Amino acid sequence: MADDKKLHIVMLPWFAFGHMIPFLELSKLIAQKGHRVSFVSTPKNIDRLPAQLPPHLSPFLSFIKIPMPQLHNFPPDAEATIDLPYDKIPFLKEAFDALKQPLSDFLRTSDADCILYDFFPYWIGQEIGPNLGIKTAFFSIFIPETLAFIGPMSPRDHRKKVEDFTVPPDWIPFPSTVALRHYEMKKIFDEAVAGKSTGISDLDRIKLGAHNSDFIVLKACPEFGQEWIQLVGDLHGKTVFPIGQLPTSEYDCGDDNQAWQSIKEWLDKQPVASVVYVAFGSEAKPSQDELTEIAFGLEKSELPFFWVLRTRAGLSDSNVTELPEGFEERTKGRGIVWNTWAPQLKILGHESVGGFLTHAGWSSSVEAIQSEKAMIFLPFLVDQGIIARILEEKKVGYCIPRNLLDGSFTRDSVEESLKLVMVEDEGKIYREKIKELKAIFVNKERDERLIDQFLSYLKSHRKVDKAL
């Protein structure tokens, strides 16, 4: 029967691991249903994915390597945001746009039923999908609140200055605090609003990506912000499919992994719920002043800590940051500074870890909720500030106080925030609420149902199109 014919879905994430991992998680869930998935990226990115698939998924999930375009002045061996300092990310954007033709060539012979694309290649929904007769879905790893804040393709959006983004827009029809701080918007303004590097802003890419798609897929669940999910659909006039929070599967490493064995040996010696895990994701890199205040704050707190420290953003980063002189000697035995890759999910899952000092990236936040670890937020980029404040309102984490204009913070505020969430009676609510939220975020039966609904819709619409 035609009904039983399996789908072929192509995945096209942006070149950041905070984007690629959710695309991979969704790819695996779809492959488990017996549908074919082609995950497309560059060779280096695919080789770095935690892609050791169970044997039963291998026939259904393929990794398609499309060579990285070699553009003038592009740093060698850089294929993802983790390989570049923030000011060189525009090079990566130019390279991604240059993939338009090779991607089109692949899709022309792919027999794909649908392309799930990230915010950056808006041209998939605008040109390639319609030209090839392939359904397109804008898969947003941004939370629904962020998408609603960004807004629709509409002349209603008159925001032109940094200050315009520090208040909720008028198309949000209910009371909301969703907005960016002055310092958060100022940091990303040139790329997000002005689009200086490629001639089209990140906000317009997101708007066009949603507007030109056949439908929208959200990394979200109805039990957490249903009014925002509905608003995204209303703003873009699209059918919206929440497909769950895509909690990370145990991809990190095996129990016999040497790095994990070393980390586990140290964690095993620490008291239960005593260690603060510190990590700011693959993109965020604190400035020297920020790094110094974080270090002294950790030192003053006297809490055990495990800090995954990124002092250089790729080989082309000449601005290498340094810990305060004598920091590691003074905290020896109490804290570990780790300068290479670390298995985050395994660390968060260890019983000695009591809290997570994080940049508030959504994937990391979901992993913390998954592991029932209360968070201390220190946002750096994009919508991390929005995420932090939403989760702070839910009492599953606490934002380190900062100067609202320049974003500066002190070692004292770091120390006090860590102690509040980790040990003080006043912070007990954060440690308890995180357990309640896990029941909403990690729900396999619901997520199966949501993905089945999405796939069923896709199959029925494919049949209609092909019958015509």
Short mmCIF file of N, CA and C in Angstrom, two decimals, residues 82 263 278 291 306-312 320-323 327-328 336-342:
data_model
loop_
_atom_site.label_atom_id
_atom_site.label_comp_id
_atom_site.label_asym_id
_atom_site.label_seq_id
_atom_site.Cartn_x
_atom_site.Cartn_y
_atom_site.Cartn_z
N ILE A 82 32.63 26.45 16.49
CA ILE A 82 33.61 26.12 17.53
C ILE A 82 35.04 26.37 17.07
N ILE A 263 37.86 11.76 34.73
CA ILE A 263 36.91 12.71 35.34
C ILE A 263 36.10 12.02 36.43
N VAL A 278 31.03 23.77 35.37
CA VAL A 278 31.11 25.05 34.66
C VAL A 278 31.43 24.78 33.20
N LEU A 291 36.39 36.22 32.33
CA LEU A 291 37.06 35.01 32.80
C LEU A 291 37.68 35.23 34.18
N PHE A 306 34.22 21.68 38.56
CA PHE A 306 34.82 21.08 37.36
C PHE A 306 34.53 22.05 36.22
N TRP A 307 35.58 22.67 35.68
CA TRP A 307 35.42 23.76 34.72
C TRP A 307 35.98 23.35 33.37
N VAL A 308 35.11 23.23 32.38
CA VAL A 308 35.54 23.00 31.00
C VAL A 308 35.83 24.38 30.41
N LEU A 309 37.11 24.69 30.29
CA LEU A 309 37.54 26.06 29.97
C LEU A 309 38.01 26.17 28.53
N ARG A 310 37.43 27.11 27.82
CA ARG A 310 37.79 27.39 26.44
C ARG A 310 38.49 28.75 26.40
N THR A 311 39.80 28.73 26.24
CA THR A 311 40.57 29.98 26.23
C THR A 311 40.88 30.48 24.83
N ARG A 312 40.56 29.63 23.83
CA ARG A 312 40.84 30.00 22.44
C ARG A 312 39.76 29.41 21.55
N VAL A 320 43.90 34.93 23.10
CA VAL A 320 43.88 33.81 24.04
C VAL A 320 43.74 34.35 25.46
N THR A 321 42.73 33.86 26.17
CA THR A 321 42.51 34.33 27.55
C THR A 321 43.29 33.46 28.53
N GLU A 322 43.48 34.00 29.73
CA GLU A 322 44.28 33.30 30.74
C GLU A 322 43.61 33.38 32.11
N LEU A 323 43.79 32.33 32.88
CA LEU A 323 43.32 32.33 34.27
C LEU A 323 44.17 33.26 35.11
N PHE A 327 45.80 30.77 40.16
CA PHE A 327 44.45 30.25 40.41
C PHE A 327 44.44 28.73 40.57
N GLU A 328 45.08 28.03 39.63
CA GLU A 328 45.03 26.57 39.69
C GLU A 328 45.78 26.01 40.89
N ILE A 336 38.93 21.31 39.24
CA ILE A 336 39.60 20.82 38.04
C ILE A 336 39.32 21.79 36.90
N VAL A 337 40.38 22.20 36.20
CA VAL A 337 40.24 22.97 34.97
C VAL A 337 40.56 22.04 33.81
N TRP A 338 39.58 21.84 32.93
CA TRP A 338 39.68 20.86 31.85
C TRP A 338 39.70 21.61 30.53
N ASN A 339 40.75 21.41 29.74
CA ASN A 339 40.94 22.22 28.54
C ASN A 339 40.59 21.53 27.23
N THR A 340 40.09 20.30 27.30
CA THR A 340 39.70 19.60 26.07
C THR A 340 38.23 19.19 26.17
N TRP A 341 37.79 18.42 25.18
CA TRP A 341 36.40 17.96 25.18
C TRP A 341 36.09 17.18 26.44
N ALA A 342 34.87 17.35 26.94
CA ALA A 342 34.44 16.62 28.13
C ALA A 342 33.02 16.07 27.89
#
